[in-house]
């Protein structure tokens, strides 16, 4: 029944997502209702409600900070080996369980009276961070279970390899592996972010009092609606053979692993062994030995992604690693490329991380002081797709194409243009935009306002019909009423987020013509430097964008179509003009820090993330805390205000 529930949940959620977010239907209303009723009945009969249940109205939770809690029992690390014979010696006469060692983030779940009460990260082993708000939106965690007693589960939060690759393709910041992405998702303050990452949980142990064998308790875990990592029962006689069996499955495994875990099946025996100061004595981790291969670097290929990120890829003479031929490996970013000191013709060693993802391990020529006369690989000054200027930024350093009109970025740019803080046009998912681009209906963002000309073509597109077409046209019509900062933010100009767009519009009193004239002016650096917080990078980006005739033309065309909302500006100016604020800690007068940030910017102020000499005030309700921001503010003699101080000073009743 549980397997059927998970199958139905996936189908129903896919249908809802297609209908409400992508304006297409993948099943009839009759079929949906039939499956929904079956699923609802299964929930009632099993007493299990999954986190992704179609019957559950999802409300995302935002916390102001992650609190900490002490684990009931310490979370120890496992002793490790790379020698299969060590597993034989470990087992002796005992029966064991061999399972995947998933490469994710260890989580402890607490249940009481059939409901999820708390979720903690491993932390330092004794104290973990409370991530309950995020665990509630994991794809496969049951929020309610049939068993009403108290129990805890230990397991691993993971993101599948397929989801990792999809997310890395869509987002600006690139993650090196699924574990890093998962760790960041689980520790987010906003549970909506964790939900979008498709985090799964796989349990590996419980303290629930069911059976004297760990295999029996794993079966009980499954009966409560949880997923577990695949495992096999082993003895000293067959453990090496089973290790090879697991190894053969790695190329097609959906999840990233970094080895196997061997543990004794007998619980009383395990408990009798106790622990060392670092490790439990009843379990042992088996780590894959990385297979290194030497080869020669032939070239560096630069690929522009949909986000504008220009990624370096090492191309080398083909080598066989872990049973397959490899000839290329991502270098991820400029920092890694420079750190390796790569030159064409260098001898390099390569391997597969976790036996899956090709990586460059070391520059052997640099180590052996060979090939030093050849210059290092050159960072391209121009985008390989559109030939526009590139820019190195961030830490670690990454390379960007500066042109938002680059063909490689078109889909991403349009997706940004219709996003919530920009035009906020519902019904235009990336999938829908991609179809419109493929049908040559959209070339640039102004074409969105002429979709009525393609009424028949759009209605005949897959997933569209009369109703979805009309909803889309209405959303576009509603979006035409827009504040100027949101429109400028929608353009996707490098360095110009919504905060900087608000500062720009406030400075020029929301006059779009004056803004463009200032940005196009040859003296733009001097003119825009009058805006507090604007430096050369922002000014250069604005000038580069509006100096291109195509960008200027589409901007003016859009102004003629949109109904720009001009706010009423008091004659004496806005109360926070000229002030820069940093916000830290919990807030009480506002829903969250983002709402306070928006309030400050609406009233003419600026917000930044770190305390510098240019900061006017630090807002922290715990003005006496020993936080790094408080210390920095005290060092720079910057006033620290509580929310009450802030409101009393600038907005007295």
XYZ file of C-alpha atoms in Angstrom:
653
model
C 0.000 0.000 0.000
C 2.819 2.406 0.840
C 4.425 1.847 -2.563
C 1.076 2.556 -4.220
C 0.675 5.742 -2.131
C 4.045 7.066 -3.283
C 3.237 6.197 -6.896
C -0.117 8.019 -6.689
C 1.416 11.048 -4.945
C 3.988 11.423 -7.743
C 1.306 11.187 -10.458
C -1.125 13.597 -8.759
C 1.567 16.167 -7.938
C 2.878 16.040 -11.519
C -0.649 16.638 -12.814
C -1.189 19.582 -10.443
C 2.165 21.112 -11.322
C 1.429 20.833 -15.055
C -2.042 22.353 -14.703
C -1.388 25.191 -12.247
C 2.214 26.141 -13.073
C 2.649 25.170 -16.726
C -0.877 25.653 -18.120
C -1.099 22.141 -19.562
C -3.064 19.006 -18.765
C -1.493 15.544 -18.531
C -4.631 13.770 -17.322
C -8.378 14.391 -17.426
C -10.307 15.761 -14.433
C -12.112 12.421 -14.188
C -8.858 10.472 -13.980
C -7.395 12.947 -11.480
C -10.427 12.697 -9.197
C -10.356 8.901 -9.359
C -6.677 8.717 -8.365
C -7.139 11.421 -5.701
C -9.964 9.475 -4.056
C -7.874 6.296 -4.059
C -4.934 8.137 -2.518
C -7.096 9.808 0.127
C -8.546 6.435 1.138
C -5.068 4.930 1.439
C -4.007 7.785 3.736
C -6.952 7.060 6.011
C -6.420 3.290 6.079
C -2.627 3.431 6.682
C -2.511 6.449 9.003
C 0.425 7.795 6.959
C 0.587 11.279 5.485
C 3.559 12.045 3.251
C 5.207 15.465 3.200
C 4.364 15.750 -0.506
C 0.777 14.575 -0.045
C -1.652 15.981 -2.668
C -4.270 16.248 0.109
C -2.071 18.594 2.109
C -2.168 22.340 1.487
C 1.480 23.354 1.535
C 2.374 26.481 3.466
C 6.039 27.426 3.417
C 7.611 28.436 6.704
C 10.309 31.041 7.172
C 12.392 31.118 10.350
C 14.627 33.990 11.412
C 17.490 31.707 12.423
C 18.327 28.065 13.043
C 18.102 27.175 16.726
C 20.264 24.414 18.195
C 19.402 21.346 20.261
C 21.358 18.539 21.929
C 21.114 15.021 20.522
C 19.757 12.368 22.886
C 22.807 10.232 22.068
C 26.015 11.435 20.378
C 26.252 11.179 16.580
C 29.621 9.492 16.146
C 31.566 9.129 12.920
C 32.385 5.706 11.480
C 35.819 4.141 11.319
C 36.859 3.661 7.684
C 38.671 1.196 5.471
C 39.380 0.763 1.758
C 40.391 -2.878 2.136
C 37.608 -5.429 1.426
C 39.420 -7.997 3.571
C 38.979 -5.716 6.569
C 35.236 -6.313 6.207
C 35.813 -10.066 6.385
C 37.865 -9.684 9.561
C 35.248 -7.338 11.034
C 32.395 -9.841 10.638
C 34.127 -13.007 11.877
C 31.189 -15.261 12.885
C 28.587 -12.494 12.978
C 25.862 -11.759 10.446
C 25.911 -8.249 9.055
C 24.046 -5.741 6.898
C 25.833 -4.040 4.001
C 24.194 -0.900 2.599
C 24.969 2.197 0.562
C 26.764 5.024 2.366
C 24.757 7.895 0.885
C 26.658 11.142 0.359
C 24.287 13.679 1.881
C 23.517 15.368 5.186
C 22.785 13.246 8.266
C 19.441 14.092 9.891
C 17.766 12.893 13.112
C 13.939 12.845 13.135
C 11.847 12.681 16.314
C 8.249 11.453 16.285
C 5.691 11.509 19.099
C 2.035 10.491 19.080
C 2.305 9.649 15.386
C 3.550 13.103 14.293
C 6.885 14.581 13.255
C 8.097 16.715 16.168
C 11.658 17.727 15.320
C 14.440 17.371 12.761
C 18.074 18.039 13.685
C 21.251 18.063 11.609
C 24.249 16.082 12.850
C 26.040 19.332 13.723
C 29.156 18.640 15.797
C 27.833 15.248 16.862
C 26.479 16.476 20.195
C 24.526 19.571 19.163
C 22.635 19.915 15.885
C 20.651 22.638 14.138
C 16.854 22.493 14.130
C 15.662 22.161 10.524
C 12.126 20.904 11.242
C 10.556 23.560 8.992
C 12.543 22.190 6.042
C 12.080 18.496 6.859
C 8.325 19.014 6.589
C 8.738 19.722 2.858
C 11.157 16.893 2.044
C 9.696 14.870 -0.813
C 9.226 11.588 1.045
C 9.102 12.177 4.806
C 5.838 11.027 6.446
C 4.411 13.820 8.590
C 2.155 11.332 10.373
C 2.749 7.611 10.954
C 0.627 4.768 12.382
C 2.873 4.162 15.435
C 1.886 6.505 18.289
C 4.846 5.936 20.594
C 7.973 8.068 20.859
C 10.882 7.163 18.589
C 13.770 8.667 16.652
C 15.130 7.914 13.195
C 18.586 8.544 11.853
C 19.071 8.902 8.140
C 20.523 10.861 5.258
C 19.019 13.826 3.425
C 20.033 13.625 -0.246
C 19.369 15.170 -3.658
C 19.355 12.822 -6.640
C 22.017 13.101 -9.340
C 19.324 13.954 -11.925
C 17.875 16.782 -9.790
C 21.398 18.057 -9.045
C 22.235 18.296 -12.746
C 18.915 19.996 -13.517
C 19.324 22.577 -10.724
C 22.954 23.265 -11.637
C 21.874 23.921 -15.226
C 19.224 26.437 -14.190
C 20.937 28.447 -11.438
C 23.671 31.048 -11.454
C 25.654 29.613 -8.550
C 27.102 26.221 -9.507
C 27.407 23.480 -6.914
C 30.305 21.045 -7.042
C 28.283 17.990 -6.016
C 24.805 16.968 -4.771
C 25.941 16.898 -1.146
C 26.891 20.605 -1.137
C 23.581 21.494 -2.769
C 21.636 19.376 -0.268
C 23.469 20.818 2.733
C 22.679 24.358 1.612
C 19.027 23.490 0.957
C 18.445 21.798 4.323
C 19.948 24.732 6.250
C 17.913 27.443 4.468
C 15.693 29.690 6.604
C 12.907 29.631 4.001
C 11.350 26.191 3.542
C 10.201 27.093 0.010
C 13.823 26.860 -1.104
C 14.216 23.392 0.415
C 10.986 22.282 -1.262
C 12.239 23.323 -4.702
C 15.435 21.306 -4.207
C 13.497 17.982 -4.053
C 15.300 16.724 -0.947
C 14.694 13.050 -0.072
C 15.304 11.282 3.249
C 16.578 7.712 3.588
C 16.503 6.222 7.089
C 19.236 3.852 8.281
C 18.419 3.241 11.971
C 15.803 3.742 14.695
C 15.489 3.318 18.456
C 11.900 2.061 18.123
C 11.610 -1.190 20.167
C 10.720 -3.591 17.370
C 12.890 -6.694 17.012
C 16.397 -7.655 18.115
C 17.752 -7.472 14.561
C 18.562 -4.278 12.687
C 17.080 -5.871 9.567
C 13.769 -6.266 11.436
C 13.831 -2.632 12.465
C 14.513 -1.565 8.880
C 11.443 -3.528 7.830
C 9.455 -1.745 10.551
C 10.758 1.623 9.300
C 9.420 0.811 5.824
C 6.044 -0.171 7.320
C 5.745 3.359 8.734
C 6.105 4.915 5.272
C 9.829 5.739 5.180
C 12.361 4.979 2.468
C 15.601 3.180 3.304
C 18.828 2.688 1.383
C 19.179 -0.686 -0.324
C 20.943 -3.267 1.858
C 21.917 -6.932 1.798
C 22.532 -9.452 4.581
C 26.134 -10.674 4.530
C 28.571 -12.999 6.260
C 32.355 -13.223 6.161
C 31.990 -15.760 3.362
C 30.132 -13.526 0.886
C 30.803 -9.920 1.925
C 33.552 -9.313 -0.679
C 31.298 -10.672 -3.415
C 28.427 -8.388 -2.318
C 30.803 -5.399 -2.286
C 31.551 -6.068 -5.968
C 27.826 -6.337 -6.661
C 27.219 -2.882 -5.154
C 30.195 -1.507 -7.093
C 28.716 -2.737 -10.394
C 25.524 -0.748 -9.685
C 27.259 2.630 -9.242
C 27.128 3.813 -12.897
C 23.313 3.597 -12.910
C 22.688 4.551 -9.252
C 20.261 7.514 -8.913
C 21.943 8.806 -5.734
C 25.507 9.862 -4.987
C 27.336 7.481 -2.669
C 30.809 7.586 -1.174
C 31.046 3.929 -0.185
C 29.230 1.284 1.855
C 28.398 0.737 5.527
C 28.778 -2.625 7.239
C 27.050 -3.130 10.592
C 26.225 -6.118 12.782
C 22.626 -7.288 12.443
C 22.331 -8.412 16.071
C 21.302 -5.416 18.234
C 22.162 -6.845 21.716
C 25.602 -7.815 20.413
C 26.122 -4.348 18.910
C 25.137 -2.645 22.161
C 27.509 -4.852 24.165
C 30.499 -3.566 22.189
C 30.107 0.085 23.142
C 32.160 2.809 21.441
C 35.626 4.300 21.283
C 36.047 8.017 21.899
C 35.349 8.594 18.188
C 33.621 5.572 16.635
C 30.891 3.017 17.389
C 32.410 -0.477 17.451
C 29.492 -2.156 15.679
C 29.834 -0.457 12.272
C 32.522 0.163 9.678
C 32.529 2.375 6.574
C 34.009 0.994 3.369
C 35.281 3.782 1.083
C 35.844 3.362 -2.635
C 39.494 3.639 -3.615
C 39.697 6.348 -6.293
C 41.164 5.048 -9.544
C 43.584 7.689 -10.850
C 44.685 7.859 -14.471
C 47.387 10.022 -16.062
C 46.715 11.813 -19.330
C 47.613 14.952 -21.310
C 45.595 18.178 -21.350
C 44.682 19.021 -24.958
C 42.498 22.117 -24.592
C 40.073 24.072 -22.402
C 36.539 24.401 -23.743
C 34.411 27.325 -22.535
C 30.627 26.846 -22.479
C 28.108 29.627 -21.825
C 25.162 28.391 -19.796
C 21.594 29.719 -19.704
C 22.565 31.795 -16.654
C 25.411 33.589 -18.452
C 28.044 31.623 -16.537
C 30.943 30.674 -18.815
C 32.212 27.321 -17.549
C 35.682 25.841 -18.242
C 35.884 22.170 -19.263
C 39.179 20.273 -19.508
C 39.581 18.229 -22.714
C 42.274 15.557 -22.471
C 43.484 12.410 -24.201
C 40.922 9.654 -23.528
C 41.624 7.323 -20.574
C 39.755 4.361 -19.092
C 38.496 4.957 -15.529
C 36.120 2.725 -13.579
C 35.181 0.760 -16.695
C 34.440 3.631 -19.107
C 36.408 5.973 -21.346
C 36.698 9.589 -20.173
C 38.012 12.542 -22.190
C 36.559 15.649 -20.501
C 35.944 16.980 -16.986
C 34.340 20.153 -15.687
C 36.694 22.541 -13.888
C 33.676 24.337 -12.333
C 35.086 27.884 -12.128
C 38.039 30.202 -12.722
C 39.419 29.727 -9.191
C 39.820 25.961 -9.675
C 41.350 26.470 -13.124
C 43.901 28.933 -11.739
C 44.553 26.794 -8.669
C 45.579 23.893 -10.911
C 47.855 26.206 -12.919
C 46.909 24.437 -16.133
C 48.825 24.843 -19.394
C 48.074 23.102 -22.669
C 50.170 19.949 -22.907
C 50.382 19.463 -19.121
C 50.306 15.933 -17.713
C 47.338 15.673 -15.369
C 45.775 12.989 -13.172
C 42.022 12.457 -13.404
C 39.503 10.353 -11.482
C 35.762 9.886 -10.999
C 34.452 11.487 -7.809
C 32.373 8.844 -6.025
C 33.075 6.727 -9.129
C 30.680 8.880 -11.201
C 31.735 12.487 -11.902
C 35.040 13.026 -13.804
C 37.416 15.424 -12.018
C 40.965 16.702 -12.505
C 42.907 15.666 -9.406
C 46.325 17.240 -9.942
C 48.563 19.020 -12.415
C 51.528 16.623 -12.517
C 53.611 18.932 -14.734
C 53.312 21.742 -12.191
C 54.300 19.362 -9.385
C 57.312 18.100 -11.354
C 58.166 21.589 -12.678
C 57.658 20.536 -16.295
C 56.200 22.566 -19.189
C 56.821 25.823 -17.289
C 57.704 27.708 -20.482
C 54.150 27.381 -21.818
C 51.848 30.241 -20.705
C 48.890 29.365 -18.440
C 45.471 28.830 -20.024
C 44.016 32.200 -21.022
C 40.675 33.317 -19.591
C 38.526 34.429 -22.564
C 37.746 38.154 -22.706
C 34.721 37.495 -24.922
C 31.763 35.134 -24.717
C 32.202 32.092 -27.006
C 28.536 32.355 -28.073
C 27.854 36.071 -28.688
C 31.383 37.582 -28.497
C 30.269 40.098 -25.846
C 32.623 41.184 -23.078
C 33.104 38.734 -20.187
C 33.620 39.584 -16.528
C 35.277 37.731 -13.630
C 33.479 38.140 -10.315
C 32.794 36.532 -6.942
C 34.598 34.219 -4.548
C 35.241 31.618 -5.836
C 35.909 33.473 -9.069
C 33.485 32.769 -11.912
C 33.343 34.059 -15.487
C 30.178 35.692 -16.844
C 28.983 36.871 -20.218
C 27.844 40.455 -19.624
C 25.236 40.521 -22.396
C 21.672 39.645 -21.300
C 20.763 39.263 -24.992
C 23.241 36.427 -25.564
C 21.456 33.545 -27.316
C 22.710 31.138 -24.653
C 20.958 33.253 -22.027
C 17.731 34.063 -23.863
C 15.556 31.508 -22.079
C 16.996 32.400 -18.671
C 16.624 36.140 -19.373
C 12.959 35.737 -20.355
C 12.324 33.528 -17.336
C 13.795 36.254 -15.125
C 11.738 38.936 -16.908
C 8.432 37.242 -15.987
C 9.478 36.236 -12.418
C 7.717 37.392 -9.261
C 9.833 40.478 -8.399
C 9.950 41.498 -12.067
C 6.831 41.475 -14.315
C 5.232 38.712 -12.211
C 3.448 37.032 -15.137
C 1.809 33.796 -14.012
C 1.585 30.831 -16.365
C 4.926 31.414 -18.085
C 7.146 28.599 -16.871
C 10.501 27.899 -18.527
C 8.854 25.023 -20.390
C 6.205 27.357 -21.840
C 8.758 30.036 -22.720
C 10.926 27.418 -24.428
C 7.976 26.360 -26.596
C 7.207 29.971 -27.522
C 10.853 30.508 -28.493
C 10.935 27.293 -30.534
C 7.795 28.383 -32.423
C 9.467 31.781 -33.155
C 6.655 33.556 -31.303
C 9.082 35.238 -28.880
C 12.417 36.779 -29.843
C 12.734 39.376 -27.057
C 10.603 40.387 -24.086
C 8.497 42.930 -26.005
C 7.030 40.020 -27.978
C 5.273 38.897 -24.796
C 2.897 41.841 -25.224
C 1.954 40.740 -28.754
C 0.905 37.154 -28.071
C -2.669 37.903 -29.232
C -1.279 37.908 -32.785
C -0.521 34.179 -32.367
C -3.786 33.100 -30.731
C -4.348 30.074 -32.985
C -0.708 28.906 -32.890
C -0.557 29.092 -29.077
C -3.829 27.255 -28.550
C -2.579 24.430 -30.768
C 0.680 24.056 -28.837
C 1.035 20.951 -26.657
C -0.464 21.531 -23.214
C -2.429 24.617 -24.304
C -6.092 25.209 -25.001
C -8.594 28.039 -24.971
C -8.730 28.333 -21.186
C -4.961 28.329 -20.607
C -4.446 30.834 -23.455
C -6.986 33.259 -21.973
C -5.436 32.927 -18.500
C -2.016 33.757 -19.948
C -3.269 36.841 -21.823
C -5.020 38.089 -18.679
C -1.837 37.617 -16.622
C 0.143 39.663 -19.135
C -2.480 42.415 -19.134
C -2.402 42.593 -15.325
C 1.414 42.696 -15.336
C 1.416 45.890 -17.421
C 0.711 47.856 -14.231
C 4.202 47.852 -12.760
C 6.518 50.102 -10.699
C 9.550 51.309 -12.650
C 12.132 49.624 -10.331
C 10.540 46.226 -10.962
C 10.667 46.797 -14.719
C 14.341 47.819 -14.624
C 15.102 44.801 -12.426
C 13.276 42.604 -14.972
C 15.769 43.624 -17.688
C 18.397 41.429 -16.024
C 21.174 44.029 -16.126
C 24.319 42.721 -14.434
C 24.692 43.959 -10.817
C 21.259 45.660 -10.883
C 19.053 43.790 -8.446
C 15.754 45.131 -7.174
C 17.429 47.150 -4.392
C 19.790 48.917 -6.798
C 16.920 49.490 -9.257
C 14.948 51.205 -6.467
C 17.922 53.431 -5.618
C 18.298 54.384 -9.294
C 14.609 55.260 -9.681
C 14.456 57.157 -6.395
C 17.482 59.259 -7.370
C 15.925 60.262 -10.709
C 12.408 60.597 -9.233
C 11.093 57.681 -11.326
C 11.727 59.481 -14.621
C 12.625 56.709 -17.083
C 13.901 59.100 -19.761
C 16.317 60.808 -17.349
C 17.555 57.412 -16.159
C 18.375 56.289 -19.704
C 20.042 59.601 -20.568
C 22.257 59.376 -17.476
C 23.181 55.757 -18.173
C 24.063 56.426 -21.829
C 26.073 59.563 -21.053
C 29.849 59.325 -21.559
C 30.219 60.765 -18.038
C 27.954 58.038 -16.584
C 30.511 57.068 -13.914
C 30.489 60.576 -12.485
C 26.709 61.035 -12.817
C 25.735 57.695 -11.263
C 28.343 57.938 -8.494
C 26.029 60.504 -6.880
C 23.749 57.594 -5.962
C 24.893 56.334 -2.579
C 26.079 52.743 -2.902
C 26.706 52.915 -6.646
C 30.227 52.083 -7.743
C 31.972 51.639 -11.075
C 30.721 48.053 -11.585
C 27.008 48.976 -11.402
C 27.499 52.149 -13.425
C 29.468 50.324 -16.112
C 26.761 47.633 -16.418
C 23.999 50.227 -16.856
C 26.040 52.113 -19.448
C 26.924 48.914 -21.339
C 23.260 47.869 -21.437
C 21.629 51.129 -22.534
C 24.428 51.993 -24.976
C 23.395 49.034 -27.124
C 20.798 50.351 -29.577
C 18.825 47.110 -29.535
C 18.440 47.277 -25.739
C 17.507 50.953 -25.850
C 14.916 50.297 -28.562
C 13.226 47.411 -26.728
C 13.236 49.424 -23.487
C 11.452 52.392 -25.090
C 9.005 50.068 -26.887
C 8.108 48.457 -23.579
C 7.622 51.858 -21.897
C 5.003 52.671 -24.529
C 3.125 49.465 -23.663
C 3.472 49.311 -19.870
C 1.506 51.399 -17.394
C 4.312 52.540 -15.083
C 3.182 53.149 -11.507
C 4.759 56.343 -10.160
C 4.751 56.573 -6.340
C 3.853 59.804 -4.570
C 7.087 61.410 -3.425
C 6.844 63.847 -0.471
C 8.080 67.349 -1.205
C 10.617 67.054 1.594
C 11.941 63.765 0.215
C 11.874 60.233 1.601
C 12.766 59.766 5.289
C 15.634 57.315 4.726
C 17.294 59.080 1.783
C 21.085 58.776 2.028
C 21.144 56.134 4.784
C 22.564 52.607 4.447
C 21.394 49.872 6.826
C 22.518 46.365 7.708
C 19.919 44.054 9.308
C 20.858 41.076 11.475
C 19.225 38.804 14.038
C 15.528 38.185 14.674
C 12.863 40.823 14.000
C 9.548 41.339 15.796
C 7.866 44.424 14.309
C 8.020 42.965 10.780
C 7.198 39.476 9.451
C 10.830 38.828 8.613
C 14.020 40.620 7.665
C 13.029 40.760 3.986
C 9.908 42.772 4.871
C 12.015 45.196 6.928
C 14.473 45.464 4.026
C 11.639 46.281 1.615
C 10.274 48.894 4.067
C 13.682 50.603 4.228
C 14.105 50.670 0.446
C 10.564 51.947 -0.140
C 11.400 54.854 2.136
C 14.554 55.767 0.246
C 17.155 53.839 2.230
C 19.642 51.202 1.130
C 20.373 47.803 2.670
C 23.570 45.750 2.418
C 24.682 42.418 3.834
C 27.867 43.415 5.640
C 28.989 46.209 7.941
C 31.512 48.590 6.349
C 32.651 52.155 6.849
C 29.785 53.221 4.528
C 27.109 51.689 6.799
C 24.919 54.289 8.549
C 23.207 51.996 11.079
C 23.158 48.331 12.108
C 19.678 47.097 13.076
C 19.828 44.308 15.672
C 17.287 43.742 18.437
C 20.073 42.122 20.464
C 22.222 45.242 20.550
C 24.495 43.770 23.241
C 25.256 40.487 21.455
C 28.835 39.472 20.670
C 28.061 38.786 17.005
C 30.659 39.595 14.360
C 28.445 42.360 12.915
C 27.998 43.993 16.329
C 31.756 43.848 16.910
C 32.447 45.353 13.471
C 29.898 48.132 14.069
C 31.457 48.948 17.444
C 34.926 48.969 15.893
C 33.783 51.424 13.177
C 31.679 53.449 15.687
C 28.487 52.734 13.726
C 25.286 53.074 15.816
C 23.377 49.861 16.610
C 19.589 50.308 16.649
C 16.858 47.964 17.798
C 13.692 47.919 15.683
C 12.007 50.166 18.245
C 14.957 52.600 18.112
C 14.813 52.602 14.308
C 11.069 53.281 14.121
C 11.176 55.936 16.866
C 14.066 57.746 15.207
C 12.821 57.823 11.610
C 9.055 57.281 11.923
C 7.942 58.891 15.204
C 4.226 58.621 15.916
